[in-house]
Amino acid sequence: MRKTFQWLVEFLDAIVGVTEEKPNNRYMSIHEAREKYEAGLISIREFNEVFERNEMF
């Protein structure tokens, strides 16, 4: 029973892990990036990438 439960947890974690992946080239405005960074939803690296992309245009 314990092995079955452990397998179920790993299986569900794999499914959730796949669904949480972010798209690679999603456009995000500077305002949206600032809000997400302050809320802790994105890393500083992702926050800085938004500025780099916007400087190119």
Coordinates of C-alpha atoms in Angstrom, one line a residue:
M1 CA 0.0 0.0 0.0
R2 CA 2.8 2.4 0.9
K3 CA 4.6 1.7 -2.5
T4 CA 1.3 2.4 -4.3
F5 CA 0.9 5.7 -2.6
Q6 CA 4.5 6.7 -3.2
W7 CA 4.1 5.8 -6.9
L8 CA 0.9 7.9 -7.1
V9 CA 2.7 10.9 -5.5
E10 CA 5.5 10.7 -8.0
F11 CA 3.1 10.3 -10.9
L12 CA 1.1 13.3 -9.9
D13 CA 4.2 15.3 -9.3
A14 CA 5.4 14.5 -12.8
I15 CA 2.0 15.7 -14.3
V16 CA 2.0 18.9 -12.3
G17 CA 5.7 19.5 -13.1
V18 CA 4.9 19.3 -16.8
T19 CA 1.9 21.6 -16.6
E20 CA 3.9 24.3 -14.7
E21 CA 6.5 24.7 -17.4
K22 CA 6.4 28.2 -18.9
P23 CA 6.5 28.9 -22.6
N24 CA 9.9 30.1 -23.8
N25 CA 9.0 33.2 -25.9
R26 CA 6.0 34.7 -24.1
Y27 CA 5.7 38.5 -24.4
M28 CA 5.4 40.2 -21.0
S29 CA 5.2 44.0 -20.5
I30 CA 7.5 45.8 -18.2
H31 CA 4.6 46.6 -15.9
E32 CA 3.4 43.0 -15.8
A33 CA 7.0 41.8 -15.1
R34 CA 7.4 44.2 -12.2
E35 CA 4.1 43.0 -10.6
K36 CA 5.0 39.4 -11.1
Y37 CA 8.5 39.9 -9.7
E38 CA 7.2 41.8 -6.6
A39 CA 4.7 38.9 -6.0
G40 CA 7.5 36.4 -6.2
L41 CA 6.1 34.7 -9.3
I42 CA 9.2 35.2 -11.5
S43 CA 12.9 35.3 -10.8
I44 CA 15.2 38.3 -11.2
R45 CA 16.7 36.7 -14.3
E46 CA 13.2 36.5 -16.0
F47 CA 12.5 40.1 -14.8
N48 CA 15.8 41.3 -16.5
E49 CA 15.0 39.4 -19.7
V50 CA 11.9 41.5 -20.1
F51 CA 14.0 44.7 -20.1
E52 CA 16.5 43.2 -22.6
R53 CA 13.7 42.2 -25.0
N54 CA 12.0 45.6 -24.8
E55 CA 15.3 47.4 -25.4
M56 CA 15.7 45.5 -28.7
F57 CA 12.5 47.1 -30.1

